[in-house]
mmCIF file of C-alpha atoms in Angstrom:
data_model
loop_
_atom_site.group_PDB
_atom_site.id
_atom_site.type_symbol
_atom_site.label_atom_id
_atom_site.label_comp_id
_atom_site.label_asym_id
_atom_site.label_seq_id
_atom_site.Cartn_x
_atom_site.Cartn_y
_atom_site.Cartn_z
ATOM 1 C CA MET A 1 121.323 66.549 71.474
ATOM 2 C CA ALA A 2 121.048 69.011 74.350
ATOM 3 C CA GLU A 3 117.842 68.880 76.318
ATOM 4 C CA SER A 4 115.451 71.768 75.758
ATOM 5 C CA LEU A 5 113.373 72.999 78.627
ATOM 6 C CA GLU A 6 111.200 75.346 76.571
ATOM 7 C CA PRO A 7 107.489 74.973 77.334
ATOM 8 C CA LYS A 8 104.956 73.705 74.896
ATOM 9 C CA LYS A 9 102.233 76.063 73.719
ATOM 10 C CA ILE A 10 100.523 77.458 76.788
ATOM 11 C CA GLU A 11 96.750 77.320 77.000
ATOM 12 C CA PHE A 12 94.978 78.845 79.983
ATOM 13 C CA SER A 13 91.453 77.927 81.009
ATOM 14 C CA LYS A 14 88.931 78.328 83.799
ATOM 15 C CA ILE A 15 88.216 75.515 86.217
ATOM 16 C CA ASN A 16 84.835 73.810 86.296
ATOM 17 C CA GLY A 17 84.182 74.665 89.928
ATOM 18 C CA SER A 18 81.006 72.617 90.314
ATOM 19 C CA SER A 19 82.209 69.865 92.636
ATOM 20 C CA LEU A 20 81.362 69.506 96.293
ATOM 21 C CA GLY A 21 85.042 69.876 97.171
ATOM 22 C CA TYR A 22 85.212 73.234 95.390
ATOM 23 C CA PHE A 23 82.243 74.673 97.256
ATOM 24 C CA ALA A 24 83.576 73.253 100.531
ATOM 25 C CA LEU A 25 86.876 75.048 99.916
ATOM 26 C CA VAL A 26 85.065 78.303 99.142
ATOM 27 C CA GLY A 27 83.000 77.869 102.306
ATOM 28 C CA ILE A 28 86.054 77.272 104.504
ATOM 29 C CA PHE A 29 87.933 80.296 103.185
ATOM 30 C CA ALA A 30 84.809 82.477 103.375
ATOM 31 C CA PHE A 31 84.215 81.414 106.985
ATOM 32 C CA LEU A 32 87.803 82.165 108.020
ATOM 33 C CA THR A 33 87.692 85.524 106.234
ATOM 34 C CA ALA A 34 84.451 86.449 108.001
ATOM 35 C CA LEU A 35 85.952 85.302 111.301
ATOM 36 C CA GLY A 36 88.847 87.706 110.780
ATOM 37 C CA ILE A 37 86.455 90.592 110.111
ATOM 38 C CA VAL A 38 84.447 89.773 113.245
ATOM 39 C CA ALA A 39 87.662 89.573 115.295
ATOM 40 C CA TYR A 40 88.668 93.006 113.977
ATOM 41 C CA ALA A 41 85.263 94.488 114.871
ATOM 42 C CA LEU A 42 85.366 93.036 118.394
ATOM 43 C CA ASP A 43 88.928 94.236 118.874
ATOM 44 C CA ARG A 44 87.983 97.782 117.855
ATOM 45 C CA MET A 45 84.994 97.830 120.200
ATOM 46 C CA TYR A 46 86.488 96.165 123.272
ATOM 47 C CA HIS A 47 90.291 96.456 122.777
ATOM 48 C CA LEU A 48 90.935 92.722 122.831
ATOM 49 C CA SER A 49 94.505 92.916 121.526
ATOM 50 C CA GLY A 50 97.718 92.757 123.521
ATOM 51 C CA LEU A 51 98.833 96.192 122.325
ATOM 52 C CA SER A 52 99.615 99.106 124.617
ATOM 53 C CA ASN A 53 101.053 102.618 124.506
ATOM 54 C CA THR A 54 104.505 101.070 124.774
ATOM 55 C CA VAL A 55 103.916 98.417 122.107
ATOM 56 C CA PRO A 56 101.550 99.954 119.510
ATOM 57 C CA TRP A 57 102.699 97.655 116.686
ATOM 58 C CA GLY A 58 101.865 93.974 117.027
ATOM 59 C CA VAL A 59 101.274 90.860 114.985
ATOM 60 C CA VAL A 60 98.716 92.543 112.689
ATOM 61 C CA ASN A 61 101.315 95.204 111.904
ATOM 62 C CA ALA A 62 103.818 92.428 111.228
ATOM 63 C CA GLY A 63 101.353 91.216 108.624
ATOM 64 C CA ILE A 64 101.878 94.411 106.604
ATOM 65 C CA PRO A 65 105.492 93.708 105.539
ATOM 66 C CA TYR A 66 104.678 89.990 105.444
ATOM 67 C CA PHE A 67 101.917 90.358 102.853
ATOM 68 C CA ILE A 68 103.910 92.918 100.893
ATOM 69 C CA GLY A 69 106.774 90.429 100.840
ATOM 70 C CA LEU A 70 104.555 87.606 99.604
ATOM 71 C CA SER A 71 103.272 89.937 96.905
ATOM 72 C CA ALA A 72 106.740 90.983 95.787
ATOM 73 C CA GLY A 73 107.967 87.383 95.777
ATOM 74 C CA SER A 74 105.034 86.211 93.656
ATOM 75 C CA LEU A 75 105.461 89.109 91.255
ATOM 76 C CA ILE A 76 109.151 88.409 90.730
ATOM 77 C CA VAL A 77 108.325 84.790 89.833
ATOM 78 C CA SER A 78 105.641 86.015 87.443
ATOM 79 C CA ALA A 79 108.131 88.334 85.774
ATOM 80 C CA LEU A 80 110.823 85.679 85.258
ATOM 81 C CA ALA A 81 109.581 85.081 81.717
ATOM 82 C CA GLY A 82 109.135 88.747 80.831
ATOM 83 C CA VAL A 83 112.209 90.296 82.443
ATOM 84 C CA PHE A 84 114.765 87.484 82.417
ATOM 85 C CA LYS A 85 113.292 85.717 79.361
ATOM 86 C CA ILE A 86 112.992 82.376 81.148
ATOM 87 C CA LYS A 87 110.139 81.229 78.934
ATOM 88 C CA ARG A 88 109.468 77.951 80.714
ATOM 89 C CA PHE A 89 108.142 79.834 83.754
ATOM 90 C CA LYS A 90 105.558 81.674 81.679
ATOM 91 C CA VAL A 91 103.035 78.984 82.601
ATOM 92 C CA PHE A 92 103.023 80.326 86.163
ATOM 93 C CA SER A 93 102.921 84.024 85.300
ATOM 94 C CA ARG A 94 99.174 84.577 85.601
ATOM 95 C CA ILE A 95 98.815 82.689 88.872
ATOM 96 C CA ALA A 96 101.770 84.523 90.398
ATOM 97 C CA ALA A 97 100.592 87.934 89.151
ATOM 98 C CA PHE A 98 97.117 87.368 90.576
ATOM 99 C CA PHE A 99 98.528 86.458 93.981
ATOM 100 C CA ALA A 100 100.788 89.521 93.841
ATOM 101 C CA ALA A 101 97.749 91.780 93.422
ATOM 102 C CA ALA A 102 95.742 89.905 96.072
ATOM 103 C CA TYR A 103 98.533 90.053 98.652
ATOM 104 C CA ILE A 104 98.990 93.807 98.261
ATOM 105 C CA VAL A 105 95.255 94.205 98.924
ATOM 106 C CA ALA A 106 95.749 92.130 102.093
ATOM 107 C CA ALA A 107 98.669 94.372 103.091
ATOM 108 C CA ILE A 108 96.598 97.523 102.590
ATOM 109 C CA SER A 109 93.786 95.884 104.578
ATOM 110 C CA SER A 110 96.268 95.261 107.413
ATOM 111 C CA ILE A 111 97.058 98.978 107.394
ATOM 112 C CA VAL A 112 93.334 99.774 107.523
ATOM 113 C CA PHE A 113 92.958 97.353 110.448
ATOM 114 C CA ASP A 114 95.746 99.189 112.246
ATOM 115 C CA ILE A 115 94.553 102.733 111.527
ATOM 116 C CA GLY A 116 90.916 101.940 112.208
ATOM 117 C CA LYS A 117 89.174 104.750 110.344
ATOM 118 C CA LEU A 118 89.303 105.178 106.577
ATOM 119 C CA ASP A 119 89.376 108.969 106.874
ATOM 120 C CA HIS A 120 92.619 108.624 108.828
ATOM 121 C CA PHE A 121 93.964 106.463 106.024
ATOM 122 C CA ALA A 122 93.109 109.203 103.521
ATOM 123 C CA ASN A 123 94.984 111.805 105.566
ATOM 124 C CA ALA A 124 98.292 110.382 104.340
ATOM 125 C CA VAL A 125 97.251 111.404 100.829
ATOM 126 C CA VAL A 126 95.382 114.633 101.571
ATOM 127 C CA TYR A 127 98.119 115.954 103.863
ATOM 128 C CA PHE A 128 101.094 114.515 102.001
ATOM 129 C CA ASN A 129 104.390 114.918 103.873
ATOM 130 C CA SER A 130 107.412 114.471 101.631
ATOM 131 C CA SER A 131 109.690 113.940 104.642
ATOM 132 C CA SER A 132 107.618 110.996 105.918
ATOM 133 C CA ILE A 133 108.284 107.490 104.624
ATOM 134 C CA PHE A 134 104.674 106.628 105.539
ATOM 135 C CA SER A 135 103.333 109.208 103.084
ATOM 136 C CA TRP A 136 105.576 107.892 100.330
ATOM 137 C CA ASN A 137 104.521 104.322 101.034
ATOM 138 C CA THR A 138 100.874 105.314 100.581
ATOM 139 C CA LEU A 139 101.769 106.303 97.027
ATOM 140 C CA PHE A 140 103.943 103.224 96.510
ATOM 141 C CA TYR A 141 101.341 100.705 97.735
ATOM 142 C CA SER A 142 98.402 102.095 95.759
ATOM 143 C CA SER A 143 100.407 102.462 92.539
ATOM 144 C CA TYR A 144 101.870 98.984 93.064
ATOM 145 C CA PHE A 145 98.390 97.474 93.073
ATOM 146 C CA VAL A 146 97.506 99.357 89.878
ATOM 147 C CA ILE A 147 100.676 98.074 88.179
ATOM 148 C CA CYS A 148 99.913 94.483 89.260
ATOM 149 C CA ALA A 149 96.353 94.762 87.950
ATOM 150 C CA LEU A 150 97.496 96.193 84.604
ATOM 151 C CA TYR A 151 100.209 93.548 84.326
ATOM 152 C CA LEU A 152 97.630 90.806 84.830
ATOM 153 C CA LEU A 153 95.255 92.465 82.352
ATOM 154 C CA VAL A 154 97.800 92.627 79.507
ATOM 155 C CA GLN A 155 98.575 88.950 80.123
ATOM 156 C CA PHE A 156 94.904 88.091 79.654
ATOM 157 C CA GLU A 157 94.896 90.092 76.421
ATOM 158 C CA GLU A 158 98.185 88.395 75.354
ATOM 159 C CA MET A 159 99.916 91.688 74.540
ATOM 160 C CA GLU A 160 103.521 90.515 74.456
ATOM 161 C CA ARG A 161 105.272 93.895 74.311
ATOM 162 C CA LEU A 162 103.105 95.441 77.012
ATOM 163 C CA THR A 163 103.483 92.294 79.099
ATOM 164 C CA ARG A 164 107.262 92.616 78.986
ATOM 165 C CA PHE A 165 107.069 96.343 79.758
ATOM 166 C CA PHE A 166 104.790 95.860 82.757
ATOM 167 C CA ALA A 167 106.883 92.899 83.934
ATOM 168 C CA CYS A 168 109.974 95.123 84.090
ATOM 169 C CA LEU A 169 108.022 97.965 85.695
ATOM 170 C CA ALA A 170 106.419 95.609 88.217
ATOM 171 C CA VAL A 171 109.758 94.145 89.337
ATOM 172 C CA PHE A 172 111.269 97.613 89.693
ATOM 173 C CA TRP A 173 108.243 98.825 91.653
ATOM 174 C CA ALA A 174 108.211 95.702 93.841
ATOM 175 C CA VAL A 175 111.830 96.345 94.829
ATOM 176 C CA LEU A 176 111.011 100.008 95.472
ATOM 177 C CA VAL A 177 107.926 99.205 97.547
ATOM 178 C CA HIS A 178 109.602 96.589 99.707
ATOM 179 C CA SER A 179 112.721 98.699 100.185
ATOM 180 C CA GLY A 180 110.440 101.507 101.349
ATOM 181 C CA THR A 181 108.742 99.149 103.775
ATOM 182 C CA GLY A 182 112.102 98.087 105.185
ATOM 183 C CA ALA A 183 113.120 101.734 105.442
ATOM 184 C CA ILE A 184 110.213 102.376 107.830
ATOM 185 C CA TYR A 185 112.109 100.392 110.449
ATOM 186 C CA SER A 186 115.744 100.781 109.406
ATOM 187 C CA PHE A 187 115.552 104.593 109.394
ATOM 188 C CA ILE A 188 114.505 104.726 113.066
ATOM 189 C CA TYR A 189 117.902 105.599 114.492
ATOM 190 C CA SER A 190 116.728 105.944 118.104
ATOM 191 C CA ARG A 191 115.725 102.272 118.301
ATOM 192 C CA GLU A 192 118.848 100.120 118.437
ATOM 193 C CA LEU A 193 117.077 96.972 117.250
ATOM 194 C CA TYR A 194 115.467 98.751 114.290
ATOM 195 C CA HIS A 195 118.303 100.792 112.846
ATOM 196 C CA SER A 196 120.181 98.722 110.250
ATOM 197 C CA ALA A 197 121.338 99.396 106.702
ATOM 198 C CA LEU A 198 120.771 95.704 105.915
ATOM 199 C CA THR A 199 117.025 95.810 106.547
ATOM 200 C CA PRO A 200 115.826 97.046 103.090
ATOM 201 C CA PRO A 201 117.911 94.546 101.053
ATOM 202 C CA MET A 202 117.074 91.802 103.548
ATOM 203 C CA PHE A 203 113.405 92.615 103.034
ATOM 204 C CA ILE A 204 113.850 92.047 99.295
ATOM 205 C CA VAL A 205 115.515 88.657 99.783
ATOM 206 C CA CYS A 206 113.009 87.604 102.437
ATOM 207 C CA ALA A 207 110.121 88.699 100.218
ATOM 208 C CA THR A 208 111.379 86.636 97.316
ATOM 209 C CA THR A 209 111.980 83.511 99.402
ATOM 210 C CA SER A 210 108.639 83.615 101.229
ATOM 211 C CA GLY A 211 106.650 84.472 98.105
ATOM 212 C CA LEU A 212 108.441 81.833 96.052
ATOM 213 C CA GLY A 213 108.211 79.171 98.760
ATOM 214 C CA LEU A 214 104.483 79.601 99.263
ATOM 215 C CA LEU A 215 103.942 79.814 95.497
ATOM 216 C CA ILE A 216 105.564 76.391 95.026
ATOM 217 C CA ALA A 217 103.046 74.878 97.436
ATOM 218 C CA LYS A 218 100.134 76.722 95.813
ATOM 219 C CA LEU A 219 101.165 75.542 92.359
ATOM 220 C CA TYR A 220 101.465 71.933 93.501
ATOM 221 C CA PHE A 221 98.064 71.836 95.196
ATOM 222 C CA THR A 222 96.361 73.843 92.439
ATOM 223 C CA PHE A 223 97.492 71.473 89.697
ATOM 224 C CA LYS A 224 96.851 68.422 91.846
ATOM 225 C CA PHE A 225 93.267 69.256 92.761
ATOM 226 C CA THR A 226 92.382 70.521 89.282
ATOM 227 C CA ARG A 227 93.937 67.318 87.867
ATOM 228 C CA ARG A 228 96.241 69.090 85.446
ATOM 229 C CA ASP A 229 99.731 67.993 84.423
ATOM 230 C CA LEU A 230 102.606 69.686 86.237
ATOM 231 C CA GLU A 231 106.217 68.954 85.291
ATOM 232 C CA VAL A 232 108.195 68.298 88.471
ATOM 233 C CA ARG A 233 111.338 69.790 86.918
ATOM 234 C CA LEU A 234 109.682 73.205 86.834
ATOM 235 C CA LEU A 235 109.035 73.061 90.572
ATOM 236 C CA ARG A 236 112.548 71.703 91.063
ATOM 237 C CA GLU A 237 114.047 74.738 89.335
ATOM 238 C CA LEU A 238 111.940 77.096 91.407
ATOM 239 C CA GLY A 239 113.028 75.127 94.472
ATOM 240 C CA LEU A 240 116.709 75.583 93.647
ATOM 241 C CA ILE A 241 116.218 79.338 93.262
ATOM 242 C CA PHE A 242 114.360 79.283 96.571
ATOM 243 C CA ALA A 243 117.166 77.347 98.312
ATOM 244 C CA GLY A 244 119.857 79.687 97.007
ATOM 245 C CA LEU A 245 118.026 82.794 98.191
ATOM 246 C CA THR A 246 117.268 81.127 101.533
ATOM 247 C CA ALA A 247 121.012 80.659 102.055
ATOM 248 C CA VAL A 248 121.548 84.337 101.215
ATOM 249 C CA LEU A 249 118.893 85.274 103.775
ATOM 250 C CA GLY A 250 120.633 83.185 106.433
ATOM 251 C CA TYR A 251 123.924 84.908 105.636
ATOM 252 C CA MET A 252 122.351 88.364 105.933
ATOM 253 C CA LEU A 253 120.736 87.498 109.268
ATOM 254 C CA ALA A 254 124.097 86.282 110.573
ATOM 255 C CA VAL A 255 125.887 89.437 109.411
ATOM 256 C CA GLU A 256 123.259 91.683 110.986
ATOM 257 C CA GLY A 257 123.409 89.787 114.279
ATOM 258 C CA LEU A 258 127.209 89.950 114.418
ATOM 259 C CA GLU A 259 127.226 93.624 113.462
ATOM 260 C CA LYS A 260 124.826 94.525 116.270
ATOM 261 C CA GLY A 261 126.573 92.246 118.745
ATOM 262 C CA TYR A 262 129.935 93.948 118.230
ATOM 263 C CA ILE A 263 128.575 97.446 118.903
ATOM 264 C CA PRO A 264 128.989 98.039 122.668
ATOM 265 C CA ALA A 265 125.916 100.266 122.934
ATOM 266 C CA VAL A 266 123.697 97.689 121.222
ATOM 267 C CA ALA A 267 125.251 94.517 122.686
ATOM 268 C CA PRO A 268 122.825 94.228 125.666
ATOM 269 C CA ALA A 269 119.820 94.537 123.352
ATOM 270 C CA THR A 270 121.351 91.960 121.001
ATOM 271 C CA GLN A 271 121.894 89.498 123.851
ATOM 272 C CA PHE A 272 118.278 90.030 124.923
ATOM 273 C CA VAL A 273 116.778 89.052 121.556
ATOM 274 C CA TYR A 274 119.225 86.298 120.564
ATOM 275 C CA PHE A 275 120.086 84.601 123.863
ATOM 276 C CA ASN A 276 117.139 85.080 126.225
ATOM 277 C CA PRO A 277 115.039 81.878 126.085
ATOM 278 C CA TYR A 278 112.606 83.282 128.650
ATOM 279 C CA HIS A 279 111.119 85.665 126.089
ATOM 280 C CA GLY A 280 109.095 84.705 123.005
ATOM 281 C CA ILE A 281 111.246 86.931 120.792
ATOM 282 C CA PHE A 282 114.147 84.525 121.240
ATOM 283 C CA TRP A 283 112.047 81.631 119.953
ATOM 284 C CA SER A 284 110.677 83.569 116.985
ATOM 285 C CA PHE A 285 114.228 84.093 115.712
ATOM 286 C CA TRP A 286 115.557 80.578 116.251
ATOM 287 C CA LEU A 287 112.392 78.996 114.851
ATOM 288 C CA LEU A 288 113.064 80.994 111.695
ATOM 289 C CA VAL A 289 116.688 79.838 111.551
ATOM 290 C CA ILE A 290 115.953 76.141 112.154
ATOM 291 C CA PHE A 291 112.550 75.556 110.563
ATOM 292 C CA GLY A 292 112.561 78.465 108.123
ATOM 293 C CA ILE A 293 116.093 78.324 106.715
ATOM 294 C CA ILE A 294 118.106 75.211 107.607
ATOM 295 C CA ILE A 295 115.420 72.519 107.226
ATOM 296 C CA PRO A 296 113.852 73.934 104.005
ATOM 297 C CA PHE A 297 117.324 74.340 102.489
ATOM 298 C CA LEU A 298 118.234 70.733 103.289
ATOM 299 C CA ILE A 299 114.901 69.465 101.935
ATOM 300 C CA VAL A 300 115.532 71.137 98.572
ATOM 301 C CA VAL A 301 119.197 70.184 98.119
ATOM 302 C CA TYR A 302 118.802 66.569 99.284
ATOM 303 C CA PRO A 303 118.071 64.550 96.094
ATOM 304 C CA ARG A 304 115.487 62.180 97.596
ATOM 305 C CA THR A 305 113.300 65.066 98.772
ATOM 306 C CA GLY A 306 114.365 67.802 96.361
ATOM 307 C CA PHE A 307 112.636 66.125 93.413
ATOM 308 C CA ASP A 308 109.442 65.338 95.311
ATOM 309 C CA PRO A 309 106.820 68.112 94.900
ATOM 310 C CA ARG A 310 105.289 67.217 98.255
ATOM 311 C CA PHE A 311 108.538 67.886 100.100
ATOM 312 C CA LEU A 312 109.214 71.002 98.022
ATOM 313 C CA SER A 313 105.782 72.273 99.060
ATOM 314 C CA LEU A 314 106.528 71.429 102.686
ATOM 315 C CA ALA A 315 109.796 73.381 102.506
ATOM 316 C CA GLY A 316 108.007 76.375 101.000
ATOM 317 C CA VAL A 317 105.209 76.389 103.572
ATOM 318 C CA LEU A 318 107.663 75.979 106.465
ATOM 319 C CA HIS A 319 109.731 78.905 105.267
ATOM 320 C CA ALA A 320 106.723 81.140 104.574
ATOM 321 C CA ALA A 321 105.312 80.435 108.041
ATOM 322 C CA MET A 322 108.624 81.118 109.734
ATOM 323 C CA VAL A 323 109.090 84.362 107.791
ATOM 324 C CA MET A 324 106.029 85.558 109.689
ATOM 325 C CA ALA A 325 108.050 84.820 112.833
ATOM 326 C CA GLU A 326 110.870 86.898 111.326
ATOM 327 C CA ARG A 327 108.489 89.827 110.768
ATOM 328 C CA PHE A 328 107.393 89.484 114.388
ATOM 329 C CA PHE A 329 111.062 89.341 115.402
ATOM 330 C CA LEU A 330 111.727 92.508 113.414
ATOM 331 C CA ILE A 331 108.865 94.645 114.711
ATOM 332 C CA VAL A 332 108.303 93.681 118.348
ATOM 333 C CA PRO A 333 111.827 93.658 119.919
ATOM 334 C CA GLY A 334 112.443 97.282 118.940
ATOM 335 C CA GLN A 335 109.432 98.237 121.070
ATOM 336 C CA VAL A 336 109.663 95.928 124.081
ATOM 337 C CA TYR A 337 113.350 96.670 124.661
ATOM 338 C CA PRO A 338 113.808 100.145 126.196
ATOM 339 C CA SER A 339 115.594 102.936 124.372
ATOM 340 C CA GLU A 340 118.439 104.762 126.068
ATOM 341 C CA TYR A 341 116.940 108.223 126.496
ATOM 342 C CA LEU A 342 119.868 109.710 128.429
ATOM 343 C CA PRO A 343 123.114 107.921 127.476
ATOM 344 C CA GLY A 344 125.372 107.477 130.480
ATOM 345 C CA TYR A 345 122.618 108.121 133.011
ATOM 346 C CA GLU A 346 120.219 105.860 134.850
ATOM 347 C CA GLY A 347 116.640 107.085 134.510
ATOM 348 C CA GLU A 348 113.731 106.460 136.857
ATOM 349 C CA SER A 349 110.048 106.832 136.058
ATOM 350 C CA LEU A 350 107.156 106.414 138.429
ATOM 351 C CA HIS A 351 104.320 106.668 135.940
ATOM 352 C CA THR A 352 105.580 105.049 132.748
ATOM 353 C CA LEU A 353 107.482 101.959 131.689
ATOM 354 C CA GLU A 354 110.271 103.922 130.003
ATOM 355 C CA GLY A 355 113.584 102.255 130.683
ATOM 356 C CA TYR A 356 112.079 98.847 131.400
ATOM 357 C CA ILE A 357 111.599 95.745 129.288
ATOM 358 C CA VAL A 358 107.882 95.295 128.647
ATOM 359 C CA SER A 359 105.946 92.291 127.414
ATOM 360 C CA TYR A 360 103.633 91.748 124.482
ATOM 361 C CA THR A 361 101.639 88.604 123.750
ATOM 362 C CA PRO A 362 99.351 88.533 120.704
ATOM 363 C CA THR A 363 95.776 87.556 121.512
ATOM 364 C CA ILE A 364 93.627 85.124 119.558
ATOM 365 C CA PHE A 365 91.750 88.098 118.092
ATOM 366 C CA GLU A 366 94.949 89.449 116.534
ATOM 367 C CA TRP A 367 95.840 86.072 115.046
ATOM 368 C CA LEU A 368 92.303 85.685 113.675
ATOM 369 C CA GLN A 369 92.632 88.998 111.855
ATOM 370 C CA LEU A 370 95.825 87.761 110.227
ATOM 371 C CA VAL A 371 94.270 84.393 109.332
ATOM 372 C CA GLY A 372 91.237 86.196 107.927
ATOM 373 C CA LEU A 373 93.375 88.315 105.609
ATOM 374 C CA LEU A 374 95.317 85.293 104.349
ATOM 375 C CA SER A 375 92.098 83.330 103.843
ATOM 376 C CA GLY A 376 90.691 86.267 101.891
ATOM 377 C CA VAL A 377 93.597 85.995 99.456
ATOM 378 C CA PHE A 378 93.000 82.275 98.914
ATOM 379 C CA LEU A 379 89.238 82.840 98.627
ATOM 380 C CA ALA A 380 89.813 85.430 95.899
ATOM 381 C CA PHE A 381 92.040 83.000 93.983
ATOM 382 C CA VAL A 382 89.620 80.082 94.230
ATOM 383 C CA VAL A 383 86.743 82.247 92.967
ATOM 384 C CA ALA A 384 88.881 83.882 90.252
ATOM 385 C CA ALA A 385 90.022 80.475 88.977
ATOM 386 C CA LYS A 386 86.384 79.700 88.172
ATOM 387 C CA LEU A 387 85.761 83.065 86.481
ATOM 388 C CA LEU A 388 89.066 83.829 84.741
ATOM 389 C CA PRO A 389 91.555 81.786 82.647
ATOM 390 C CA ILE A 390 94.375 81.943 85.203
ATOM 391 C CA ILE A 391 95.514 78.319 85.407
ATOM 392 C CA PRO A 392 97.247 76.665 82.424
ATOM 393 C CA LYS A 393 95.798 73.412 81.139
ATOM 394 C CA LYS A 394 99.193 71.835 81.695
ATOM 395 C CA ALA A 395 102.698 72.864 82.690
ATOM 396 C CA VAL A 396 105.160 70.572 80.948
ATOM 397 C CA VAL A 397 108.456 70.978 79.108
ATOM 398 C CA GLU A 398 109.494 69.658 75.738
ATOM 399 C CA GLU A 399 112.193 67.043 75.405
#
């Protein structure tokens, strides 16, 4: 008889949330979130970041596509049951959908951190510019959050038809949103290290891998600390999907690097980012390749580690952390490497740094803002798990 991997009847419930460990976890996440807010306030008052007129986008800006990617990746996992009818993953749908909504809030908060004033944020809506990808993304991000919230709501109400409808809509909108985010950079033709037709689809793949990888770790620790049964085979299947998409991401990075390297006008910039160990950009890329792609892939496919949820979680966390390095690698090099303003001519400037390679080093205050946003997501989940039936009582499969 063929083995069936269909789940047993799924029952969701709240956690007790009365233990000392629970309140300690809430306290830690609340402290880190508050620390991020304080770091943002100090940065706004005293300009404590490493940004400049030449490099206006830094690590906090890299957090925008990073959080959007984590959101899209979580949402795609949540929609596996509704869109692709993989019923055994339905046990994870509420957790993944909640994280999708929380991450998009973190992404919007990153934008607010960057813009500074909320009235400036509203200008993108009040003075809508149809030719600006930023104006369109304002619509995409806000509507994406609404779709995630409605998708989670219909799951709580157990409306099967609406759940399937919103699952399909959410996946479509996630692809649209993340493609639009990638287009912000890939459509900048004047910056050699930004312009690439591969960026939007690579954003989709990277979003799915980072969101899925971090979700595997969150599922493992959530079920472990709430003492609920979790079938390792479910994590194993998610891990195999993760490994396959990680290999695709590595292939796309290789193709993009070769494509840029073979263009004579872009070759010097390509050599700067890929083969200059004296700059941090070089290390952000190769850390991604080694610790974010190769090692996680080997952990998943190697039988002794690929069936161990601890190693699967390690692979997911490694990849998710290194994807942040990839976002840094995407955003910063296009600014620190000079654009060729007058092709064929050598320009000189006495009062600006145009034509010169500049440096950018994120300060502790920038990193604290990023940590604060991520901690806010985890804080929201820990509190919601006590108030809402998000976590299934068990995640097992029938024999």
